[in-house]
Amino acid sequence: MNQTELLEEVLNLSREAGKAIMVIYAKDFAIDYKQDESPVTEADIAAHQIISARLTELTPHIPVLSEENADISWAERQTWSQYWLVDPIDGTKEFIKKNGEFTVNIALVRNGVPVLGVVHAPALNVSYLAAEAIGAFKEIGEARIELKVTEVPNEGVIKVVGSRSHPSPDLAEFLTQFDEVDMVPKGSSLKLCLVAEGEADIYPRLGPTSEWDTAAGHAVAAIAGASVTNIDGSPLRYNQKDSYLNPYFVVSRIK
C-alpha cells in the first residue's frame, strides 16, 4: 500500500470512528475518571476499539499506541522504528461540554517524526490530513484544499491560538515579545491545524500535553510548512523517553 492509499484509508477510518462517537455524543453518556483525574467516556473506548482493530488489519507489522491502551513499557517502545500514535478523542472535555471542538487523532510516527496524520472533527464535519511527499489538506464535505503555510513577519497584530480548557499561567509572559496579540480560543488539536491553514500565526503550548494529543496535528502543521519546535527551538520528537508527556512547544508561521 502506497502513502496516498494509506492516508485515504486512515481518513476513512477516522470517519468511521467519528460516526461511532457521534452516536454517543447525541445522547446522555456516563463520564468516568482516570487515575490522573482526566475524563474518559464510552465514546473514547468505542473509538479506540474501532481504530486499533482497523489499523492492525491495515498494517499488522506496525504497533499501535493509543491513549486508551498506553501501558506499553519503555523497554518495548524504544525498539520501535515506527508506530501508530492514536488519541481516539482529543478534547474529551470539549466532548463533554458538547461544543464540537474535539477530534479523532491518528498519526504514523517514524524515527520520532510524525510522517502521516489525520485530524478529524466529526461534530464539525471537518478533516485535516497530511503525509510526507503528498502534502497537507483540509477537507470539508466534498471539498479538499491543499494547505501551504505562508510566513508572516513578527510585527503588527499576531493571532495566537490557545486552549479553551487549559489556560497556561506562562502564556502571558511568552506573549510579551509581541507588540499586539489577538487571542483565538480553540479546543483539541484543532489549534495546530489553525496554524497550518493560516487562521492563526502561532500556537505556544506552555502547559502539559501528551504525545497522542499532538502527533497528528503536528504532522498536518509541519507538512503544511509550519515550524513545530520545543521552546528552545529544537525539533519536537516522539517516543524518545519513558514518559508520554511533551515538553513545552511552539507551532508557528512567524518569520
GROMACS .gro file of C-alpha atoms in nm:
model
  255
    1MET     CA    1   0.000   0.000   0.000
    2ASN     CA    2   0.146   0.337  -0.100
    3GLN     CA    3   0.130   0.654   0.111
    4THR     CA    4  -0.164   0.801  -0.079
    5GLU     CA    5  -0.372   0.486  -0.030
    6LEU     CA    6  -0.269   0.460   0.334
    7LEU     CA    7  -0.365   0.822   0.401
    8GLU     CA    8  -0.709   0.771   0.247
    9GLU     CA    9  -0.761   0.453   0.449
   10VAL     CA   10  -0.673   0.634   0.771
   11LEU     CA   11  -0.906   0.922   0.679
   12ASN     CA   12  -1.190   0.676   0.621
   13LEU     CA   13  -1.107   0.502   0.948
   14SER     CA   14  -1.117   0.832   1.138
   15ARG     CA   15  -1.462   0.899   0.993
   16GLU     CA   16  -1.581   0.553   1.093
   17ALA     CA   17  -1.467   0.620   1.449
   18GLY     CA   18  -1.627   0.964   1.427
   19LYS     CA   19  -1.966   0.816   1.341
   20ALA     CA   20  -1.949   0.590   1.646
   21ILE     CA   21  -1.853   0.889   1.860
   22MET     CA   22  -2.144   1.098   1.731
   23VAL     CA   23  -2.397   0.829   1.820
   24ILE     CA   24  -2.286   0.857   2.182
   25TYR     CA   25  -2.246   1.238   2.161
   26ALA     CA   26  -2.615   1.268   2.073
   27LYS     CA   27  -2.733   1.101   2.393
   28ASP     CA   28  -2.666   1.117   2.765
   29PHE     CA   29  -2.344   0.936   2.847
   30ALA     CA   30  -2.153   0.838   3.159
   31ILE     CA   31  -1.824   1.005   3.250
   32ASP     CA   32  -1.550   0.819   3.434
   33TYR     CA   33  -1.214   0.949   3.553
   34LYS     CA   34  -0.867   0.800   3.520
   35GLN     CA   35  -0.602   0.798   3.791
   36ASP     CA   36  -0.473   1.136   3.669
   37GLU     CA   37  -0.832   1.272   3.702
   38SER     CA   38  -0.870   1.318   3.325
   39PRO     CA   39  -1.218   1.227   3.200
   40VAL     CA   40  -1.300   0.928   2.981
   41THR     CA   41  -1.633   0.829   2.823
   42GLU     CA   42  -1.776   0.529   2.644
   43ALA     CA   43  -1.711   0.720   2.320
   44ASP     CA   44  -1.336   0.721   2.389
   45ILE     CA   45  -1.342   0.345   2.436
   46ALA     CA   46  -1.563   0.277   2.132
   47ALA     CA   47  -1.341   0.487   1.905
   48HIS     CA   48  -1.026   0.325   2.047
   49GLN     CA   49  -1.155  -0.024   1.973
   50ILE     CA   50  -1.252   0.065   1.615
   51ILE     CA   51  -0.924   0.239   1.536
   52SER     CA   52  -0.694  -0.017   1.697
   53ALA     CA   53  -0.862  -0.311   1.526
   54ARG     CA   54  -0.864  -0.145   1.184
   55LEU     CA   55  -0.504  -0.024   1.199
   56THR     CA   56  -0.392  -0.372   1.297
   57GLU     CA   57  -0.573  -0.508   0.990
   58LEU     CA   58  -0.426  -0.242   0.761
   59THR     CA   59  -0.066  -0.266   0.883
   60PRO     CA   60  -0.020  -0.575   1.101
   61HIS     CA   61   0.357  -0.514   1.118
   62ILE     CA   62   0.321  -0.167   1.276
   63PRO     CA   63   0.238  -0.146   1.651
   64VAL     CA   64  -0.045   0.075   1.775
   65LEU     CA   65  -0.019   0.300   2.079
   66SER     CA   66  -0.346   0.462   2.188
   67GLU     CA   67  -0.424   0.684   2.485
   68GLU     CA   68  -0.669   0.416   2.594
   69ASN     CA   69  -0.403   0.143   2.572
   70ALA     CA   70  -0.090   0.323   2.689
   71ASP     CA   71   0.053   0.066   2.933
   72ILE     CA   72   0.330  -0.040   2.694
   73SER     CA   73   0.672  -0.049   2.855
   74TRP     CA   74   0.951   0.185   2.750
   75ALA     CA   75   1.170  -0.123   2.704
   76GLU     CA   76   0.935  -0.236   2.428
   77ARG     CA   77   0.860   0.105   2.281
   78GLN     CA   78   1.221   0.208   2.240
   79THR     CA   79   1.268  -0.077   1.991
   80TRP     CA   80   1.004   0.069   1.757
   81SER     CA   81   1.127   0.243   1.441
   82GLN     CA   82   0.768   0.330   1.353
   83TYR     CA   83   0.427   0.304   1.518
   84TRP     CA   84   0.074   0.439   1.509
   85LEU     CA   85   0.001   0.701   1.775
   86VAL     CA   86  -0.371   0.748   1.842
   87ASP     CA   87  -0.595   0.969   2.051
   88PRO     CA   88  -0.947   0.830   1.995
   89ILE     CA   89  -1.097   1.156   2.124
   90ASP     CA   90  -0.868   1.454   2.170
   91GLY     CA   91  -1.059   1.713   2.368
   92THR     CA   92  -1.273   1.487   2.584
   93LYS     CA   93  -1.355   1.795   2.794
   94GLU     CA   94  -1.487   1.966   2.479
   95PHE     CA   95  -1.685   1.650   2.400
   96ILE     CA   96  -1.840   1.659   2.746
   97LYS     CA   97  -1.920   2.030   2.707
   98LYS     CA   98  -2.073   1.948   2.366
   99ASN     CA   99  -1.908   2.242   2.192
  100GLY     CA  100  -1.797   2.033   1.893
  101GLU     CA  101  -1.426   2.106   1.929
  102PHE     CA  102  -1.299   1.753   1.972
  103THR     CA  103  -1.110   1.537   1.724
  104VAL     CA  104  -1.002   1.189   1.628
  105ASN     CA  105  -0.622   1.190   1.601
  106ILE     CA  106  -0.426   0.923   1.413
  107ALA     CA  107  -0.056   0.963   1.333
  108LEU     CA  108   0.216   0.743   1.190
  109VAL     CA  109   0.541   0.820   1.370
  110ARG     CA  110   0.870   0.713   1.214
  111ASN     CA  111   1.201   0.758   1.396
  112GLY     CA  112   1.041   1.013   1.628
  113VAL     CA  113   0.881   1.219   1.348
  114PRO     CA  114   0.509   1.221   1.258
  115VAL     CA  115   0.515   1.143   0.884
  116LEU     CA  116   0.141   1.095   0.831
  117GLY     CA  117  -0.152   1.234   1.025
  118VAL     CA  118  -0.529   1.271   1.023
  119VAL     CA  119  -0.725   1.504   1.249
  120HIS     CA  120  -1.098   1.452   1.207
  121ALA     CA  121  -1.356   1.669   1.383
  122PRO     CA  122  -1.680   1.470   1.347
  123ALA     CA  123  -1.913   1.727   1.502
  124LEU     CA  124  -1.778   1.996   1.267
  125ASN     CA  125  -1.757   1.769   0.958
  126VAL     CA  126  -1.400   1.886   0.900
  127SER     CA  127  -1.088   1.677   0.843
  128TYR     CA  128  -0.721   1.763   0.817
  129LEU     CA  129  -0.485   1.513   0.659
  130ALA     CA  130  -0.119   1.507   0.566
  131ALA     CA  131   0.161   1.278   0.457
  132GLU     CA  132   0.520   1.342   0.360
  133ALA     CA  133   0.576   1.371  -0.016
  134ILE     CA  134   0.199   1.416  -0.065
  135GLY     CA  135   0.116   1.735   0.123
  136ALA     CA  136  -0.131   1.866   0.378
  137PHE     CA  137  -0.501   1.920   0.315
  138LYS     CA  138  -0.826   2.036   0.472
  139GLU     CA  139  -1.146   1.862   0.374
  140ILE     CA  140  -1.496   1.999   0.432
  141GLY     CA  141  -1.769   1.782   0.286
  142GLU     CA  142  -1.660   1.703  -0.071
  143ALA     CA  143  -1.418   1.995  -0.097
  144ARG     CA  144  -1.047   1.934  -0.037
  145ILE     CA  145  -0.796   2.220  -0.034
  146GLU     CA  146  -0.420   2.200  -0.002
  147LEU     CA  147  -0.262   2.373   0.296
  148LYS     CA  148   0.063   2.562   0.242
  149VAL     CA  149   0.187   2.786   0.519
  150THR     CA  150   0.288   3.140   0.428
  151GLU     CA  151   0.526   3.305   0.672
  152VAL     CA  152   0.423   3.628   0.842
  153PRO     CA  153   0.653   3.895   0.987
  154ASN     CA  154   0.684   3.940   1.361
  155GLU     CA  155   0.506   4.276   1.361
  156GLY     CA  156   0.155   4.413   1.378
  157VAL     CA  157  -0.122   4.204   1.530
  158ILE     CA  158  -0.019   3.842   1.590
  159LYS     CA  159  -0.301   3.587   1.600
  160VAL     CA  160  -0.235   3.348   1.887
  161VAL     CA  161  -0.439   3.030   1.920
  162GLY     CA  162  -0.483   2.898   2.272
  163SER     CA  163  -0.669   2.634   2.466
  164ARG     CA  164  -1.029   2.664   2.577
  165SER     CA  165  -0.981   2.420   2.864
  166HIS     CA  166  -0.615   2.461   2.967
  167PRO     CA  167  -0.510   2.828   3.003
  168SER     CA  168  -0.142   2.848   3.093
  169PRO     CA  169  -0.001   3.092   3.350
  170ASP     CA  170   0.322   3.108   3.145
  171LEU     CA  171   0.146   3.227   2.830
  172ALA     CA  172   0.120   3.598   2.922
  173GLU     CA  173   0.495   3.619   2.976
  174PHE     CA  174   0.565   3.444   2.644
  175LEU     CA  175   0.339   3.687   2.459
  176THR     CA  176   0.525   3.996   2.581
  177GLN     CA  177   0.762   3.952   2.284
  178PHE     CA  178   0.483   4.066   2.050
  179ASP     CA  179   0.355   4.425   2.020
  180GLU     CA  180  -0.011   4.327   1.987
  181VAL     CA  181  -0.188   3.990   2.001
  182ASP     CA  182  -0.533   3.867   1.909
  183MET     CA  183  -0.627   3.554   2.105
  184VAL     CA  184  -0.813   3.281   1.917
  185PRO     CA  185  -0.958   3.022   2.161
  186LYS     CA  186  -0.987   2.668   2.027
  187GLY     CA  187  -1.008   2.317   2.171
  188SER     CA  188  -0.812   1.999   2.100
  189SER     CA  189  -0.557   1.951   1.820
  190LEU     CA  190  -0.756   2.191   1.602
  191LYS     CA  191  -0.513   2.450   1.741
  192LEU     CA  192  -0.223   2.307   1.542
  193CYS     CA  193  -0.442   2.285   1.233
  194LEU     CA  194  -0.537   2.653   1.259
  195VAL     CA  195  -0.171   2.744   1.216
  196ALA     CA  196  -0.147   2.501   0.923
  197GLU     CA  197  -0.434   2.675   0.743
  198GLY     CA  198  -0.322   3.028   0.828
  199GLU     CA  199  -0.610   3.111   1.063
  200ALA     CA  200  -0.357   3.163   1.342
  201ASP     CA  201   0.006   3.273   1.338
  202ILE     CA  202   0.137   3.091   1.643
  203TYR     CA  203   0.033   2.828   1.896
  204PRO     CA  204   0.255   2.832   2.205
  205ARG     CA  205   0.174   2.537   2.431
  206LEU     CA  206   0.316   2.620   2.772
  207GLY     CA  207   0.129   2.355   2.964
  208PRO     CA  208   0.106   1.976   2.980
  209THR     CA  209   0.014   1.767   2.677
  210SER     CA  210   0.071   1.403   2.591
  211GLU     CA  211   0.226   1.278   2.269
  212TRP     CA  212  -0.104   1.136   2.139
  213ASP     CA  213  -0.261   1.482   2.178
  214THR     CA  214  -0.026   1.640   1.927
  215ALA     CA  215   0.127   1.393   1.680
  216ALA     CA  216  -0.148   1.401   1.414
  217GLY     CA  217  -0.183   1.779   1.426
  218HIS     CA  218   0.198   1.806   1.429
  219ALA     CA  219   0.208   1.611   1.101
  220VAL     CA  220  -0.052   1.841   0.943
  221ALA     CA  221   0.120   2.162   1.059
  222ALA     CA  222   0.476   2.056   0.975
  223ILE     CA  223   0.391   1.910   0.634
  224ALA     CA  224   0.197   2.228   0.555
  225GLY     CA  225   0.517   2.420   0.629
  226ALA     CA  226   0.484   2.546   0.987
  227SER     CA  227   0.765   2.504   1.238
  228VAL     CA  228   0.696   2.272   1.532
  229THR     CA  229   0.965   2.304   1.795
  230ASN     CA  230   1.039   2.274   2.163
  231ILE     CA  231   1.053   2.606   2.348
  232ASP     CA  232   1.434   2.611   2.293
  233GLY     CA  233   1.391   2.584   1.915
  234SER     CA  234   1.489   2.218   1.882
  235PRO     CA  235   1.254   1.984   1.690
  236LEU     CA  236   0.966   1.828   1.883
  237ARG     CA  237   1.015   1.449   1.875
  238TYR     CA  238   0.816   1.145   1.986
  239ASN     CA  239   0.892   0.819   2.167
  240GLN     CA  240   1.224   0.945   2.296
  241LYS     CA  241   1.171   0.870   2.665
  242ASP     CA  242   0.971   0.669   2.917
  243SER     CA  243   0.715   0.946   2.979
  244TYR     CA  244   0.442   1.027   2.727
  245LEU     CA  245   0.441   1.396   2.827
  246ASN     CA  246   0.552   1.655   2.573
  247PRO     CA  247   0.784   1.938   2.668
  248TYR     CA  248   0.654   2.292   2.612
  249PHE     CA  249   0.641   2.358   2.239
  250VAL     CA  250   0.556   2.621   1.978
  251VAL     CA  251   0.383   2.584   1.640
  252SER     CA  252   0.449   2.890   1.428
  253ARG     CA  253   0.445   3.052   1.087
  254ILE     CA  254   0.619   3.368   1.209
  255LYS     CA  255   0.949   3.456   1.044
   0.00000   0.00000   0.00000
